[in-house]
Every structure is written in C-alpha cells, then in structure tokens.
Coordinates of N, CA and C in Angstrom, one line a residue:
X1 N -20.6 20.7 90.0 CA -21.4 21.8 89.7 C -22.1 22.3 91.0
X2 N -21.8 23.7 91.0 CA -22.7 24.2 92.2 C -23.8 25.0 92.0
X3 N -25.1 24.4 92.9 CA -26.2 25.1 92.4 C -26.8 26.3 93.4
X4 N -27.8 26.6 92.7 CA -28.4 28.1 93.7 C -28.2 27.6 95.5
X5 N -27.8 28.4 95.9 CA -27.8 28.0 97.6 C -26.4 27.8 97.8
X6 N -25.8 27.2 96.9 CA -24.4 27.2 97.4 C -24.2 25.3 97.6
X7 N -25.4 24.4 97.0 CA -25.4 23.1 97.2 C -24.6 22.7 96.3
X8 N -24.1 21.3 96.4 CA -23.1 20.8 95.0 C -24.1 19.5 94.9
X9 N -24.6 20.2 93.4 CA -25.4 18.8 92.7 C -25.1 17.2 92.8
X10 N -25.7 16.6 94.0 CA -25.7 15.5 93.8 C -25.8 15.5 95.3
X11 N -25.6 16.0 96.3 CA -25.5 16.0 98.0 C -26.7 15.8 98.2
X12 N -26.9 15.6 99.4 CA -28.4 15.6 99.9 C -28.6 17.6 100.4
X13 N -30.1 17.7 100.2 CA -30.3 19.3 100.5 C -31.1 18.9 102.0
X14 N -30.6 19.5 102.8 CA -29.3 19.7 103.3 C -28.6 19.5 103.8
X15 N -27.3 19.2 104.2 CA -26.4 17.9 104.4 C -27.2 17.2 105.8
X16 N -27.1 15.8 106.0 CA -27.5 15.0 106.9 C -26.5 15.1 108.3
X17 N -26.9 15.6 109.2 CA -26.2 16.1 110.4 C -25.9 15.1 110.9
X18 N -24.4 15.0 111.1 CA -23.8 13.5 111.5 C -23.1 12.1 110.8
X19 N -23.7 12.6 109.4 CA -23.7 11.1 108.6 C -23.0 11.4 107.4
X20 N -21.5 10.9 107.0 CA -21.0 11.3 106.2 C -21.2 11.3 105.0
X21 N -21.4 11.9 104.1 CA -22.1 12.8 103.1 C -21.6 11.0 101.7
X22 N -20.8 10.6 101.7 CA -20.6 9.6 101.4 C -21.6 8.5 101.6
X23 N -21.9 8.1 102.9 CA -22.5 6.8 103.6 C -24.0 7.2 103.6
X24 N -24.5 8.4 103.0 CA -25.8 9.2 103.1 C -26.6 8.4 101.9
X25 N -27.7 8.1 102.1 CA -28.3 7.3 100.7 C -28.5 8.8 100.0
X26 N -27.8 8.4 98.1 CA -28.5 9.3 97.2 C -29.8 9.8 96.7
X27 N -30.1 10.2 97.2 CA -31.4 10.6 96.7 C -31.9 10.5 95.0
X28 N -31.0 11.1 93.9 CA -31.4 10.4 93.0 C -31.5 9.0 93.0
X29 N -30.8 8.4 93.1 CA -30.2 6.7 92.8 C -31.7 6.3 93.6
X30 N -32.2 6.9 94.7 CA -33.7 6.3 95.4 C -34.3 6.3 94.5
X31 N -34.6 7.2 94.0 CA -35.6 7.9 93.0 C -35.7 6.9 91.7
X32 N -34.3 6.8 91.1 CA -33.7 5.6 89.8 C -34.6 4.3 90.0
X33 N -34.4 3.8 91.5 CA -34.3 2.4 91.6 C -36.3 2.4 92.0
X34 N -37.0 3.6 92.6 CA -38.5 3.3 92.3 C -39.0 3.8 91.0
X35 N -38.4 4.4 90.3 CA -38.6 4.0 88.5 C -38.3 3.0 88.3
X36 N -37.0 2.0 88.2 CA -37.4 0.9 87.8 C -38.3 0.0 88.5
X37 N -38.7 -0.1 89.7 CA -39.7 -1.1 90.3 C -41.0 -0.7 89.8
X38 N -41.4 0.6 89.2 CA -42.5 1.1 88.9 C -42.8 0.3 87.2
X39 N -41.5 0.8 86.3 CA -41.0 -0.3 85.1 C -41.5 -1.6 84.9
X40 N -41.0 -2.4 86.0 CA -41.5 -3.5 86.4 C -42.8 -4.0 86.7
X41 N -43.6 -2.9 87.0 CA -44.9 -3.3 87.1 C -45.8 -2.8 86.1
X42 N -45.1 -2.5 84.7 CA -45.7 -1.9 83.5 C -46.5 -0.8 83.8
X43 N -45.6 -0.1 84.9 CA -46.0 1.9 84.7 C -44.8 2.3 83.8
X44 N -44.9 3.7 83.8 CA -44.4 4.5 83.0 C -43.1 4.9 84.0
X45 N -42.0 4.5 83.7 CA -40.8 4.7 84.8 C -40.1 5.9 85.4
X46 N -41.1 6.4 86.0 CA -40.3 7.7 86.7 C -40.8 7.8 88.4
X47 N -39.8 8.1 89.2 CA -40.0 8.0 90.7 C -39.7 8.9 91.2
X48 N -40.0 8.7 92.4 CA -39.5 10.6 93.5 C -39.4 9.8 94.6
X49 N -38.4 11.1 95.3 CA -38.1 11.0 96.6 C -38.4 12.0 97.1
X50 N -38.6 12.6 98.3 CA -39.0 14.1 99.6 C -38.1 13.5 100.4
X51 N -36.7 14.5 100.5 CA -36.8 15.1 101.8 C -36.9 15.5 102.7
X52 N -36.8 15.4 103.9 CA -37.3 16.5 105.2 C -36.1 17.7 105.5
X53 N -35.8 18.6 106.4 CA -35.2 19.3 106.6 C -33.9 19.0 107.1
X54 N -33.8 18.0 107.8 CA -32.5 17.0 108.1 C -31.5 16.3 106.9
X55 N -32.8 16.3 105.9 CA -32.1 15.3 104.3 C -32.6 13.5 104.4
X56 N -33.0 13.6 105.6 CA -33.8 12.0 105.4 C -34.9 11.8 104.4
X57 N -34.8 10.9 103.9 CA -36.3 10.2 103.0 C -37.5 10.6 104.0
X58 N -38.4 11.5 103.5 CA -40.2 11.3 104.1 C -40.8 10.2 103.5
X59 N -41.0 10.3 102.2 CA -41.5 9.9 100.9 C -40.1 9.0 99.9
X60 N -41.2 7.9 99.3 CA -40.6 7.3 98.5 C -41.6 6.9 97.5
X61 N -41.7 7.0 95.9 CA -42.7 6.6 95.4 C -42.3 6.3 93.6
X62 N -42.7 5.5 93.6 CA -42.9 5.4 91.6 C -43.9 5.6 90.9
X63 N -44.4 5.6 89.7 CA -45.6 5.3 89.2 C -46.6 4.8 89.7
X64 N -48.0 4.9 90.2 CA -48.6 3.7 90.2 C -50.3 4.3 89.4
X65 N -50.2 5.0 88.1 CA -51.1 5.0 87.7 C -52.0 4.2 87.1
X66 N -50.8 3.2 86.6 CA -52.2 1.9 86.1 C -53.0 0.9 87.0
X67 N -51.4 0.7 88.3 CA -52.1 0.0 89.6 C -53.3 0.6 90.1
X68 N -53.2 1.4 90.4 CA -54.5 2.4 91.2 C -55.6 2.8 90.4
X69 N -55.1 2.7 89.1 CA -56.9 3.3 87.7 C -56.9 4.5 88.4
X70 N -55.9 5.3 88.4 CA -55.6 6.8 88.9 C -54.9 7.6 87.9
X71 N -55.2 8.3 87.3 CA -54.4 9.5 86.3 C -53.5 10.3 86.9
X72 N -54.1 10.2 88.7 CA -53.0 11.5 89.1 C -52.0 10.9 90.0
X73 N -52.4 9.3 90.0 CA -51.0 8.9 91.1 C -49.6 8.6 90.4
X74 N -49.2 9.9 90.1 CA -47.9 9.9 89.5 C -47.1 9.9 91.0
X75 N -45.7 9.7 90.7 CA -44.6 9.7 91.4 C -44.1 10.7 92.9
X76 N -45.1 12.4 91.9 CA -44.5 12.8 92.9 C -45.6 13.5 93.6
X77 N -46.9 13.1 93.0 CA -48.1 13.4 94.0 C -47.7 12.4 95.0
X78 N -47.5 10.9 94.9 CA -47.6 10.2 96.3 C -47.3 10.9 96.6
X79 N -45.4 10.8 96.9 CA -45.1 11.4 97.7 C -44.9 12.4 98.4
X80 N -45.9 13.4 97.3 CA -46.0 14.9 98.5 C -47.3 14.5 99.2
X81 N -48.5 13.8 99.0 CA -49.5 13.3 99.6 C -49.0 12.5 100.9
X82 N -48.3 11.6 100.5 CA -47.4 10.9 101.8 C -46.4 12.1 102.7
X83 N -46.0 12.7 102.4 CA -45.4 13.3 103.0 C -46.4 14.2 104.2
X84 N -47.0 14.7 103.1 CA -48.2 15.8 104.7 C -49.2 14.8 105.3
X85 N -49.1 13.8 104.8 CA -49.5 12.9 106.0 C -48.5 12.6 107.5
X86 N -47.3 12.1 107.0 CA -46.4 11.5 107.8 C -46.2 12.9 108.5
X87 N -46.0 14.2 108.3 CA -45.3 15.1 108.4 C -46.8 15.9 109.6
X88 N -48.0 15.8 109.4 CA -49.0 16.1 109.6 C -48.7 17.7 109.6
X89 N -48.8 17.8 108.5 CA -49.1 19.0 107.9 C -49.0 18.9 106.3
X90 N -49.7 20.4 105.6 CA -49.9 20.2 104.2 C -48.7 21.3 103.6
X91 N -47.9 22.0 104.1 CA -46.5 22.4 103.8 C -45.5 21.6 103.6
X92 N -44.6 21.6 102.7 CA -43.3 21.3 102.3 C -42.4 22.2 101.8
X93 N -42.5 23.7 102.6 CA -41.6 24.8 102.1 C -39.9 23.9 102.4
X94 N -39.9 23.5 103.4 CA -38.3 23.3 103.8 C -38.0 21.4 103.7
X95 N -39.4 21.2 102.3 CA -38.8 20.0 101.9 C -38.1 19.7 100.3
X96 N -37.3 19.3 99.8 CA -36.6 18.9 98.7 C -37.3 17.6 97.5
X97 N -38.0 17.9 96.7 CA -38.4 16.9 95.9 C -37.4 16.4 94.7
X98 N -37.0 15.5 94.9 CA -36.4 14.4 93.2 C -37.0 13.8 93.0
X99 N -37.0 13.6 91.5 CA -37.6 13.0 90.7 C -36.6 12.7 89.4
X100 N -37.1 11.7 88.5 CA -36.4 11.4 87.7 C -36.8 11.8 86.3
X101 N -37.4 12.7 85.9 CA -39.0 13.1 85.4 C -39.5 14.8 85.7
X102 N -39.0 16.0 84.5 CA -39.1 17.0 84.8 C -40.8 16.8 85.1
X103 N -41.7 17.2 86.1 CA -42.6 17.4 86.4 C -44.0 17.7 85.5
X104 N -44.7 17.0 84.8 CA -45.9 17.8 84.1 C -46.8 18.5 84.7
X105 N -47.7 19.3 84.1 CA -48.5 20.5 84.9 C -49.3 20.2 86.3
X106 N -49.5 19.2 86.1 CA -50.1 18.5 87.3 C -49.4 18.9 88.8
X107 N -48.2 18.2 88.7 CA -47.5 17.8 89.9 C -46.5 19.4 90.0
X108 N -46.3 19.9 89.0 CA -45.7 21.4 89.4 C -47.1 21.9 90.2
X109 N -48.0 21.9 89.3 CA -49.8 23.0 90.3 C -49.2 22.3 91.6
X110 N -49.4 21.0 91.6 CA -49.7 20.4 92.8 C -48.5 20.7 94.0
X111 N -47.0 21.0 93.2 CA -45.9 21.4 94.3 C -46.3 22.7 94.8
X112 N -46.6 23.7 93.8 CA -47.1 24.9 94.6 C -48.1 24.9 95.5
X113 N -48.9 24.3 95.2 CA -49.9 23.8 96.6 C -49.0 23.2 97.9
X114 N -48.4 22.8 97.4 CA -47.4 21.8 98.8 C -46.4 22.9 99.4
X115 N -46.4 23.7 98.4 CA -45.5 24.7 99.3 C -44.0 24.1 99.1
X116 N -43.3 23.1 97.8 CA -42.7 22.3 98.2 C -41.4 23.3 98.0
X117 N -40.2 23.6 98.9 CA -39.0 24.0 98.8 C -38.0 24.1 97.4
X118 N -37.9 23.1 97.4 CA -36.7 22.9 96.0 C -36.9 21.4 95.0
X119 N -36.7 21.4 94.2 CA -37.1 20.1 93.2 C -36.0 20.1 92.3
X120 N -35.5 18.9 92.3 CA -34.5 18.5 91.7 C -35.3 17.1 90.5
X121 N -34.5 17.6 89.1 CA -35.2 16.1 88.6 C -34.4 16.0 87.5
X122 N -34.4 14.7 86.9 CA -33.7 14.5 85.7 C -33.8 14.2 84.4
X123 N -34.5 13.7 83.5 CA -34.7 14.1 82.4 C -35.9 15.1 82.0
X124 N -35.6 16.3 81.1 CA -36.1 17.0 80.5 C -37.6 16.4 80.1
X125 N -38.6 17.4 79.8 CA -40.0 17.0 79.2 C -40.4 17.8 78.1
X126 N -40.2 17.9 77.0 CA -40.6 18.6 76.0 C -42.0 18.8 75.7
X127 N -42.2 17.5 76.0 CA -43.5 17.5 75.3 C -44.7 17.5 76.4
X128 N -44.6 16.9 77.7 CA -45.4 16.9 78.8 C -45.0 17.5 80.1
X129 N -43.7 18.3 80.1 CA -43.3 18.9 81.3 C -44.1 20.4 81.7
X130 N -44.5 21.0 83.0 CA -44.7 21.8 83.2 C -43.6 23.1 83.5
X131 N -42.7 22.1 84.0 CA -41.5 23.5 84.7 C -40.9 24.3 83.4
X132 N -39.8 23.5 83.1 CA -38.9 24.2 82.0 C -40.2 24.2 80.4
X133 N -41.0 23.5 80.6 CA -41.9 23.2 79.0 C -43.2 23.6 79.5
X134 N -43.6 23.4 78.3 CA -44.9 23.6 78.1 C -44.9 24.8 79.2
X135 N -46.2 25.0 80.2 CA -47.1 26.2 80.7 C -45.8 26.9 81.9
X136 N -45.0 26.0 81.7 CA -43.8 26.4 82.6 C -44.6 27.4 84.2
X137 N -44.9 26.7 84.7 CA -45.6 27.3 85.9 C -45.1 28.3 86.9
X138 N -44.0 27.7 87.2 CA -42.9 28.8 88.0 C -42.6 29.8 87.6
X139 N -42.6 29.8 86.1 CA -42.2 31.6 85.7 C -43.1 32.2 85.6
X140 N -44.4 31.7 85.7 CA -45.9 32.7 85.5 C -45.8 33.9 86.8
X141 N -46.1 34.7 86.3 CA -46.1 35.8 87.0 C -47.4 35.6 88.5
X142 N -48.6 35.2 88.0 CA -49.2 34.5 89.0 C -48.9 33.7 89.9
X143 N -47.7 32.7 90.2 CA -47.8 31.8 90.4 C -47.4 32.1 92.4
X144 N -48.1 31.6 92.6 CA -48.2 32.1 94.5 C -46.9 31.5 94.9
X145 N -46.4 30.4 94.6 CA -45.1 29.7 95.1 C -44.2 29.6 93.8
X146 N -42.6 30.0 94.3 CA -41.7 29.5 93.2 C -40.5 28.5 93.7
X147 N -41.0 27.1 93.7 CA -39.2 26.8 94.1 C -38.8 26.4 93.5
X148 N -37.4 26.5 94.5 CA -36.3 26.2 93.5 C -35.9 25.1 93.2
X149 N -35.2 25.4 91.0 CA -36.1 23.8 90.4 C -33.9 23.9 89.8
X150 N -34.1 22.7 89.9 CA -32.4 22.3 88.8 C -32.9 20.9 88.2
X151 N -32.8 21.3 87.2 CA -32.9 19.6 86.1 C -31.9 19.4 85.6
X152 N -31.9 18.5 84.9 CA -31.2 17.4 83.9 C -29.7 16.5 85.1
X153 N -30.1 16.3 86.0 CA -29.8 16.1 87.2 C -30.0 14.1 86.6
X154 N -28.5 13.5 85.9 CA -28.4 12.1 86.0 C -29.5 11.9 83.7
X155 N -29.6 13.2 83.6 CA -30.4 13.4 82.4 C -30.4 12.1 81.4
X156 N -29.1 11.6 80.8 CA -28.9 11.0 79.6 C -29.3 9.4 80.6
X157 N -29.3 9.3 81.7 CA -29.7 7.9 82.5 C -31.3 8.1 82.7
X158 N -32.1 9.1 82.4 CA -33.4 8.8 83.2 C -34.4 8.8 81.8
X159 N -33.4 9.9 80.8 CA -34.1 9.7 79.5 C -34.1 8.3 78.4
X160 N -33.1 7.6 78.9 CA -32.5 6.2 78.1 C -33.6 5.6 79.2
X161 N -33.8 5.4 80.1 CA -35.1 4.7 80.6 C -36.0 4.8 79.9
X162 N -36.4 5.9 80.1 CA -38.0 6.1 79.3 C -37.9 6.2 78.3
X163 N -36.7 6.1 77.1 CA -36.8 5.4 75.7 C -36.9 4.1 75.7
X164 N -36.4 3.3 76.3 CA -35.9 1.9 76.7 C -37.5 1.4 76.7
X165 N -38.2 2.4 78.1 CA -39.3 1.7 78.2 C -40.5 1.6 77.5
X166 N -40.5 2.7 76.6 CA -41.7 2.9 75.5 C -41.2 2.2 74.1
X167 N -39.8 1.8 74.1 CA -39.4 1.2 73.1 C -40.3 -0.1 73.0
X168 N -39.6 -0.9 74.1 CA -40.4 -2.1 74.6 C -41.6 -2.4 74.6
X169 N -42.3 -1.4 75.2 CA -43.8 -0.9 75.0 C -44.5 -1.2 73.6
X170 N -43.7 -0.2 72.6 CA -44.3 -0.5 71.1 C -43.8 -1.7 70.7
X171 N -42.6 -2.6 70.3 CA -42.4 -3.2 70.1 C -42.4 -4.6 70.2
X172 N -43.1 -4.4 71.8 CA -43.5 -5.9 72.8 C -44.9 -6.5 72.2

C-alpha cells in the first residue's frame, strides 16, 4: 500500500541513506516490542518511536504512567519530550512518529505543539483517540499544525494486545 508522499507503508520515512531498506530496524516492530516491555511492567501496552530526518530512532518509549504517578507520560509524549531534548530544539516538523495506539487528545494537542511531521499508528481508538475519534484534532479548522497521520498500520496485532491486556487485567 502506498501512502500520501509516495511512501510504501511499512519503510522507514524517509529511506535510511546507505542502509538497505531490509537490514533497517522497523519502526513499528520498535514500537510493538516497547508496548510489550511497558505490558510487562503493568502499564497499559502501547509504545512509540520518532524518527529523525535520516529515518534513525531519536526516541524510544512505552507507557510509563503508573511508573512515574504521571497521567501524561504516555508513550508518545516521552518520546516527543526526549526528542527536543536530544534534538535541542522544540520542532519536529521533519520528524516521523509511530505508535502502536491511535493517539488520544492529549498527545495529538501535544504533536501539534511539536510541530511533529507525520504519525503513523496502529490500532484504531474509538473511544479515547483524538485523531480519527473523538475531537479529531487535525480536522479542526483551528488547528495551527496538520500532520500527516495513516493508521491501522499492523491494526489486528496492536488491538489483540490491548484486548489481551485488559483481559488479563479484569480477570487476574
């Protein structure tokens, strides 16, 4: 499937100069594997990765809102927090965010603040997502920044997580 830009869903944005597009770590599958470590520490399983302009990892991050007694250290605040640190600046127009976890209001507000380039994520949010649900932020006519978003990116794997894990949850 090819998406806006002319990228084919699943590559790194934008190709890694040098490094064969094969031997390039996925950026979802980063993202997968700090949901489950986040899982593992009885957060709620969803992770992100950033980009830089090259397609290297800046950022890597999972859940850590119960570790921290933090409401807002979700997945992809670290990492945009980490990122304009490492990056020393507070833009991320020409960076790429995944996630595993269509975004809730929070961290969409918080991408437009970041200025963040493009966002890739994979299971849908009906009930707590900002982008495609609920206040859908990017289509607001106000909205100072719009990037560009493609979901359900690995969808039936990130939503079987987080049934998997709230299953366990109630049932444990």
């Amino acid at each position: 499937m090819v998406a806006a830009g002319g990228y084919r869903i699943g590559m790194i944005f934008p190709p890694v100069h040098g490094v064969a597009p094969e031997s390039a770590p996925d950026p979802m599958s980063v993202a997968f594997a700090q949901a489950r470590a986040a899982a593992a520490r009885g957060e709620v399983p969803v992770g992100a990765v950033l980009l830089g302009p090259d397609g290297t990892i800046i950022a890597r991050a999972g859940n850590r809102t119960e570790e921290l007694r933090d409401p807002s250290a979700h997945a992809e605040m670290l990492v945009m927090r980490a990122a304009t640190q490492a990056r020393d600046g507070a833009r991320l127009s020409d960076c790429t965010l995944y996630v595993t976890l269509e975004p809730c209001p929070m961290c969409a507000a918080a991408a437009v603040h970041f200025r963040v380039g493009r966002i890739l994520f994979g299971a849908y949010d009906p009930k707590g997502g900002g982008v495609e649900h609920g206040p859908r932020l990017f289509a607001r006519r106000d909205c100072l920044h719009r990037p560009e978003t493609i979901g359900g990116l690995r969808e039936r794997e990130a939503a079987a997580m987080l049934r998997g894990f709230f299953r366990d949850r109630r049932d444990g």
